[in-house]
Amino acid sequence: MPRRKLIAANWKMYKTPAEARTFVDAFLPLVAGHTRDEIALFPSPVLLPAVVEALRGSQIAVGAQNIHFAEEGAYTGETSVWQVRAVGGTHTLIGHSERRQYFAETDEIVNKKLHTALKHGLVPVVCIGEVLGEREAGKTESVLRRQVTGGFAGVTGLAAEVVASIVIAYEPVWAIGTGRTATPQIAVDAHKIVRAEVAKLFGDAVAAGMRILYGGSVKPDNATALMSQDEIDGALVGGASLKPDSFAAIVKY
Ligand code: 13P
């Protein structure tokens, strides 16, 4: 069965609630009737209630950009899985490279967050990807394999339908926010490495069903070339997702 693509917007630390509502008002008519792909928006936690409300009645999912691995507790400044669920979030990014780079998230932390998301029924989008130095040193494959095995530790024991909900986003760090996108071939090669590693952990059937998104300078003008690859199961879009027309153009590649 072909994998349905997921086109996701990572708004990072942008937009106020009013700006988010303005986006949704303009975006919904642009994608009305578009059922080919799944669409999800990942706004800052403070925007989640406004975005969920604005999207009510649509097919568009809303998720957090991050969760804490604890269910609740004395973790000033953090957001729990319960809080995300309580305001209507259904997805969460985990281990985005900016979390790894600026907030010291390791594969071990990613793994704990993944378990928490799965336990509470949030669809996790686990982000992986090499930095430029690793690619130039020929280490891309070993980095991706380490991120998959480390991030997915202990997941092999979970029920098949739980594992099947996991989404992976391959985001080469050198392509994020740089305007330097991976060529379709670079992305496909990386996805194949990731899928092979998933197959080692969970078997061929799970690997064949798992969605692997590409992220890193996806724009309207390169979306078709990337998204028309069978191996690429959607996009995680930063900068070009902030404007309704450019994100809609990517959704409708
Ligand atoms: P850009 O699309 O701005 O490169 O960001 C990609 C990204 O980090 C999505 O999570």
mmCIF file of C-alpha atoms in Angstrom, residues 4-251:
data_model
loop_
_atom_site.group_PDB
_atom_site.id
_atom_site.type_symbol
_atom_site.label_atom_id
_atom_site.label_comp_id
_atom_site.label_asym_id
_atom_site.label_seq_id
_atom_site.Cartn_x
_atom_site.Cartn_y
_atom_site.Cartn_z
ATOM 1 C CA ARG A 4 0.220 8.752 2.217
ATOM 2 C CA LYS A 5 2.419 11.817 2.307
ATOM 3 C CA LEU A 6 2.421 14.188 5.261
ATOM 4 C CA ILE A 7 3.170 17.819 4.538
ATOM 5 C CA ALA A 8 3.978 19.594 7.787
ATOM 6 C CA ALA A 9 4.666 23.189 8.764
ATOM 7 C CA ASN A 10 7.192 23.871 11.506
ATOM 8 C CA TRP A 11 6.573 27.489 12.442
ATOM 9 C CA LYS A 12 9.443 27.518 14.942
ATOM 10 C CA MET A 13 9.314 30.612 17.190
ATOM 11 C CA TYR A 14 7.210 32.742 14.874
ATOM 12 C CA LYS A 15 3.690 34.216 14.899
ATOM 13 C CA THR A 16 1.284 35.558 17.506
ATOM 14 C CA PRO A 17 -2.145 33.956 18.015
ATOM 15 C CA ALA A 18 -3.687 36.662 15.822
ATOM 16 C CA GLU A 19 -1.140 36.045 13.070
ATOM 17 C CA ALA A 20 -1.750 32.311 13.329
ATOM 18 C CA ARG A 21 -5.492 32.845 12.871
ATOM 19 C CA THR A 22 -4.871 35.110 9.889
ATOM 20 C CA PHE A 23 -2.701 32.372 8.374
ATOM 21 C CA VAL A 24 -5.371 29.713 8.861
ATOM 22 C CA ASP A 25 -8.124 31.936 7.422
ATOM 23 C CA ALA A 26 -6.094 32.443 4.269
ATOM 24 C CA PHE A 27 -4.726 28.886 4.094
ATOM 25 C CA LEU A 28 -7.930 26.858 4.442
ATOM 26 C CA PRO A 29 -9.546 28.046 1.203
ATOM 27 C CA LEU A 30 -6.269 27.396 -0.644
ATOM 28 C CA VAL A 31 -6.287 23.711 0.328
ATOM 29 C CA ALA A 32 -10.055 23.140 0.383
ATOM 30 C CA GLY A 33 -10.792 19.720 -1.084
ATOM 31 C CA HIS A 34 -7.150 18.660 -1.031
ATOM 32 C CA THR A 35 -7.291 15.099 0.245
ATOM 33 C CA ARG A 36 -4.259 13.541 -1.443
ATOM 34 C CA ASP A 37 -1.895 14.388 1.421
ATOM 35 C CA GLU A 38 -2.124 14.778 5.163
ATOM 36 C CA ILE A 39 -1.381 18.268 6.431
ATOM 37 C CA ALA A 40 -0.156 19.247 9.896
ATOM 38 C CA LEU A 41 0.856 22.519 11.530
ATOM 39 C CA PHE A 42 3.416 22.697 14.342
ATOM 40 C CA PRO A 43 3.129 26.095 16.044
ATOM 41 C CA SER A 44 4.687 27.266 19.329
ATOM 42 C CA PRO A 45 2.876 25.883 22.383
ATOM 43 C CA VAL A 46 1.339 29.252 23.211
ATOM 44 C CA LEU A 47 -0.393 29.216 19.793
ATOM 45 C CA LEU A 48 -1.785 25.692 20.011
ATOM 46 C CA PRO A 49 -5.276 26.562 21.346
ATOM 47 C CA ALA A 50 -5.793 29.325 18.762
ATOM 48 C CA VAL A 51 -4.624 27.124 15.884
ATOM 49 C CA VAL A 52 -6.701 24.126 16.992
ATOM 50 C CA GLU A 53 -9.750 26.380 17.252
ATOM 51 C CA ALA A 54 -9.156 28.025 13.892
ATOM 52 C CA LEU A 55 -8.767 24.619 12.190
ATOM 53 C CA ARG A 56 -11.818 23.037 13.792
ATOM 54 C CA GLY A 57 -13.847 21.159 11.177
ATOM 55 C CA SER A 58 -10.873 20.834 8.821
ATOM 56 C CA GLN A 59 -8.738 17.740 8.221
ATOM 57 C CA ILE A 60 -5.553 19.539 9.242
ATOM 58 C CA ALA A 61 -3.730 18.203 12.303
ATOM 59 C CA VAL A 62 -1.949 20.286 14.897
ATOM 60 C CA GLY A 63 1.108 19.313 16.877
ATOM 61 C CA ALA A 64 3.699 20.602 19.296
ATOM 62 C CA GLN A 65 7.286 21.341 18.332
ATOM 63 C CA ASN A 66 8.543 19.681 21.481
ATOM 64 C CA ILE A 67 7.348 17.864 24.592
ATOM 65 C CA HIS A 68 9.041 16.991 27.839
ATOM 66 C CA PHE A 69 9.636 13.316 28.528
ATOM 67 C CA ALA A 70 8.023 13.531 31.957
ATOM 68 C CA GLU A 71 4.242 13.390 32.131
ATOM 69 C CA GLU A 72 4.225 16.313 34.559
ATOM 70 C CA GLY A 73 6.518 17.793 37.157
ATOM 71 C CA ALA A 74 8.714 20.663 38.244
ATOM 72 C CA TYR A 75 10.205 21.462 34.831
ATOM 73 C CA THR A 76 9.961 25.219 34.460
ATOM 74 C CA GLY A 77 9.386 26.345 30.902
ATOM 75 C CA GLU A 78 8.537 22.904 29.516
ATOM 76 C CA THR A 79 5.338 21.528 27.954
ATOM 77 C CA SER A 80 3.910 18.120 28.790
ATOM 78 C CA VAL A 81 2.260 15.576 26.563
ATOM 79 C CA TRP A 82 -0.931 16.003 28.604
ATOM 80 C CA GLN A 83 -0.975 19.724 28.036
ATOM 81 C CA VAL A 84 -0.590 19.255 24.293
ATOM 82 C CA ARG A 85 -3.373 16.689 24.215
ATOM 83 C CA ALA A 86 -5.664 18.754 26.423
ATOM 84 C CA VAL A 87 -5.657 21.631 23.945
ATOM 85 C CA GLY A 88 -6.245 19.367 20.952
ATOM 86 C CA GLY A 89 -2.728 18.637 19.699
ATOM 87 C CA THR A 90 -2.338 15.201 18.098
ATOM 88 C CA HIS A 91 1.287 15.217 16.935
ATOM 89 C CA THR A 92 4.668 16.306 18.225
ATOM 90 C CA LEU A 93 8.072 16.903 16.719
ATOM 91 C CA ILE A 94 10.847 15.202 18.666
ATOM 92 C CA GLY A 95 14.566 15.900 18.463
ATOM 93 C CA HIS A 96 14.491 18.698 15.906
ATOM 94 C CA SER A 97 18.072 19.632 15.067
ATOM 95 C CA GLU A 98 17.565 23.040 16.694
ATOM 96 C CA ARG A 99 16.651 21.215 19.922
ATOM 97 C CA ARG A 100 19.731 19.040 19.550
ATOM 98 C CA GLN A 101 21.978 21.984 18.675
ATOM 99 C CA TYR A 102 20.808 24.678 21.106
ATOM 100 C CA PHE A 103 19.173 22.681 23.890
ATOM 101 C CA ALA A 104 21.565 19.743 24.101
ATOM 102 C CA GLU A 105 19.030 17.078 23.179
ATOM 103 C CA THR A 106 20.723 13.728 22.772
ATOM 104 C CA ASP A 107 19.504 10.492 21.221
ATOM 105 C CA GLU A 108 18.810 9.335 24.775
ATOM 106 C CA ILE A 109 16.491 12.288 25.449
ATOM 107 C CA VAL A 110 14.858 11.824 22.051
ATOM 108 C CA ASN A 111 14.247 8.204 22.990
ATOM 109 C CA LYS A 112 12.603 9.126 26.295
ATOM 110 C CA LYS A 113 10.372 11.672 24.572
ATOM 111 C CA LEU A 114 9.446 9.135 21.907
ATOM 112 C CA HIS A 115 8.312 6.663 24.550
ATOM 113 C CA THR A 116 6.242 9.349 26.289
ATOM 114 C CA ALA A 117 4.577 10.438 23.039
ATOM 115 C CA LEU A 118 3.766 6.847 22.065
ATOM 116 C CA LYS A 119 2.448 5.988 25.513
ATOM 117 C CA HIS A 120 -0.015 8.859 25.332
ATOM 118 C CA GLY A 121 -1.027 8.535 21.709
ATOM 119 C CA LEU A 122 0.654 11.571 20.185
ATOM 120 C CA VAL A 123 1.989 10.926 16.687
ATOM 121 C CA PRO A 124 5.738 11.477 16.986
ATOM 122 C CA VAL A 125 7.729 13.019 14.161
ATOM 123 C CA VAL A 126 11.280 12.066 15.084
ATOM 124 C CA CYS A 127 13.810 14.390 13.462
ATOM 125 C CA ILE A 128 17.255 13.179 12.457
ATOM 126 C CA GLY A 129 19.988 14.439 10.165
ATOM 127 C CA GLU A 130 23.690 15.042 9.857
ATOM 128 C CA VAL A 131 25.545 18.347 10.158
ATOM 129 C CA LEU A 132 27.727 19.573 7.301
ATOM 130 C CA GLY A 133 30.985 18.414 8.901
ATOM 131 C CA GLU A 134 29.618 14.902 9.290
ATOM 132 C CA ARG A 135 28.521 14.782 5.646
ATOM 133 C CA GLU A 136 31.872 16.108 4.454
ATOM 134 C CA ALA A 137 33.688 13.566 6.592
ATOM 135 C CA GLY A 138 31.666 10.729 5.018
ATOM 136 C CA LYS A 139 29.856 10.043 8.271
ATOM 137 C CA THR A 140 26.254 10.591 7.129
ATOM 138 C CA GLU A 141 25.368 6.920 7.166
ATOM 139 C CA SER A 142 26.809 6.224 10.610
ATOM 140 C CA VAL A 143 25.173 9.348 12.079
ATOM 141 C CA LEU A 144 21.741 8.431 10.697
ATOM 142 C CA ARG A 145 22.075 4.847 11.878
ATOM 143 C CA ARG A 146 23.112 5.975 15.342
ATOM 144 C CA GLN A 147 20.225 8.445 15.558
ATOM 145 C CA VAL A 148 17.723 5.771 14.543
ATOM 146 C CA THR A 149 19.032 3.035 16.853
ATOM 147 C CA GLY A 150 19.522 5.446 19.771
ATOM 148 C CA GLY A 151 16.259 7.269 19.283
ATOM 149 C CA PHE A 152 14.260 4.067 18.867
ATOM 150 C CA ALA A 153 15.741 2.063 21.744
ATOM 151 C CA GLY A 154 13.129 -0.071 23.485
ATOM 152 C CA VAL A 155 10.479 0.646 20.857
ATOM 153 C CA THR A 156 10.827 -2.867 19.431
ATOM 154 C CA GLY A 157 8.841 -4.188 22.398
ATOM 155 C CA LEU A 158 5.780 -2.043 21.637
ATOM 156 C CA ALA A 159 2.683 -3.131 19.736
ATOM 157 C CA ALA A 160 2.946 -3.038 15.944
ATOM 158 C CA GLU A 161 0.192 -0.443 15.524
ATOM 159 C CA VAL A 162 1.946 1.859 17.997
ATOM 160 C CA VAL A 163 5.229 1.563 16.115
ATOM 161 C CA ALA A 164 3.388 2.152 12.838
ATOM 162 C CA SER A 165 2.301 5.606 14.026
ATOM 163 C CA ILE A 166 5.900 6.860 14.125
ATOM 164 C CA VAL A 167 6.989 9.327 11.466
ATOM 165 C CA ILE A 168 10.644 10.150 10.812
ATOM 166 C CA ALA A 169 11.828 13.461 9.378
ATOM 167 C CA TYR A 170 15.224 13.452 7.682
ATOM 168 C CA GLU A 171 16.501 16.991 7.932
ATOM 169 C CA PRO A 172 20.132 17.458 6.938
ATOM 170 C CA VAL A 173 21.217 20.292 9.215
ATOM 171 C CA TRP A 174 23.207 21.989 6.438
ATOM 172 C CA ALA A 175 19.965 22.414 4.467
ATOM 173 C CA ILE A 176 17.892 23.975 7.253
ATOM 174 C CA GLY A 177 17.249 27.672 6.817
ATOM 175 C CA THR A 178 20.162 27.924 4.404
ATOM 176 C CA GLY A 179 18.326 27.853 1.095
ATOM 177 C CA ARG A 180 20.644 24.965 0.226
ATOM 178 C CA THR A 181 18.291 22.051 -0.254
ATOM 179 C CA ALA A 182 19.350 18.434 -0.612
ATOM 180 C CA THR A 183 18.977 17.194 -4.161
ATOM 181 C CA PRO A 184 16.263 14.565 -4.535
ATOM 182 C CA GLN A 185 19.040 11.979 -4.948
ATOM 183 C CA ILE A 186 20.776 12.995 -1.709
ATOM 184 C CA ALA A 187 17.463 12.844 0.140
ATOM 185 C CA VAL A 188 16.482 9.487 -1.396
ATOM 186 C CA ASP A 189 19.877 7.964 -0.536
ATOM 187 C CA ALA A 190 19.562 9.134 3.068
ATOM 188 C CA HIS A 191 15.981 7.868 3.329
ATOM 189 C CA LYS A 192 17.109 4.454 2.092
ATOM 190 C CA ILE A 193 19.750 4.292 4.819
ATOM 191 C CA VAL A 194 17.127 5.246 7.421
ATOM 192 C CA ARG A 195 14.565 2.772 6.100
ATOM 193 C CA ALA A 196 17.144 -0.023 6.107
ATOM 194 C CA GLU A 197 17.961 0.747 9.731
ATOM 195 C CA VAL A 198 14.247 0.750 10.609
ATOM 196 C CA ALA A 199 13.949 -2.632 8.845
ATOM 197 C CA LYS A 200 16.762 -4.015 10.987
ATOM 198 C CA LEU A 201 14.943 -2.935 14.134
ATOM 199 C CA PHE A 202 11.322 -3.653 13.259
ATOM 200 C CA GLY A 203 11.322 -5.828 10.154
ATOM 201 C CA ASP A 204 10.634 -5.156 6.493
ATOM 202 C CA ALA A 205 6.859 -4.685 6.791
ATOM 203 C CA VAL A 206 7.117 -1.931 9.399
ATOM 204 C CA ALA A 207 9.926 -0.262 7.452
ATOM 205 C CA ALA A 208 7.872 -0.364 4.266
ATOM 206 C CA GLY A 209 4.992 1.385 6.008
ATOM 207 C CA MET A 210 6.956 4.010 7.917
ATOM 208 C CA ARG A 211 6.792 7.526 6.609
ATOM 209 C CA ILE A 212 10.075 9.370 6.217
ATOM 210 C CA LEU A 213 9.688 13.077 5.513
ATOM 211 C CA TYR A 214 12.338 15.352 4.073
ATOM 212 C CA GLY A 215 13.032 18.767 5.596
ATOM 213 C CA GLY A 216 15.536 21.497 4.782
ATOM 214 C CA SER A 217 14.782 24.478 2.561
ATOM 215 C CA VAL A 218 11.704 22.924 0.959
ATOM 216 C CA LYS A 219 10.160 25.657 -1.200
ATOM 217 C CA PRO A 220 7.384 25.788 -3.793
ATOM 218 C CA ASP A 221 9.953 25.593 -6.580
ATOM 219 C CA ASN A 222 11.719 22.445 -5.358
ATOM 220 C CA ALA A 223 8.748 20.646 -3.764
ATOM 221 C CA THR A 224 7.674 18.752 -6.887
ATOM 222 C CA ALA A 225 11.130 17.315 -7.539
ATOM 223 C CA LEU A 226 11.435 16.146 -3.943
ATOM 224 C CA MET A 227 7.861 14.987 -3.354
ATOM 225 C CA SER A 228 7.604 13.035 -6.596
ATOM 226 C CA GLN A 229 10.193 10.566 -5.243
ATOM 227 C CA ASP A 230 8.491 7.409 -3.956
ATOM 228 C CA GLU A 231 11.018 7.224 -1.147
ATOM 229 C CA ILE A 232 10.103 10.692 0.196
ATOM 230 C CA ASP A 233 6.886 10.527 2.189
ATOM 231 C CA GLY A 234 6.283 14.197 2.747
ATOM 232 C CA ALA A 235 7.942 17.393 3.867
ATOM 233 C CA LEU A 236 8.711 19.236 7.076
ATOM 234 C CA VAL A 237 8.786 22.865 6.047
ATOM 235 C CA GLY A 238 10.190 25.783 8.028
ATOM 236 C CA GLY A 239 10.521 29.206 6.403
ATOM 237 C CA ALA A 240 8.246 28.524 3.427
ATOM 238 C CA SER A 241 5.440 27.376 5.743
ATOM 239 C CA LEU A 242 5.015 30.795 7.321
ATOM 240 C CA LYS A 243 3.062 32.216 4.381
ATOM 241 C CA PRO A 244 -0.264 30.613 3.397
ATOM 242 C CA ASP A 245 0.353 30.818 -0.340
ATOM 243 C CA SER A 246 3.821 29.294 -0.298
ATOM 244 C CA PHE A 247 2.836 26.518 2.111
ATOM 245 C CA ALA A 248 -0.295 25.763 0.061
ATOM 246 C CA ALA A 249 1.849 25.609 -3.083
ATOM 247 C CA ILE A 250 4.074 23.026 -1.386
ATOM 248 C CA VAL A 251 1.051 21.018 -0.205
#
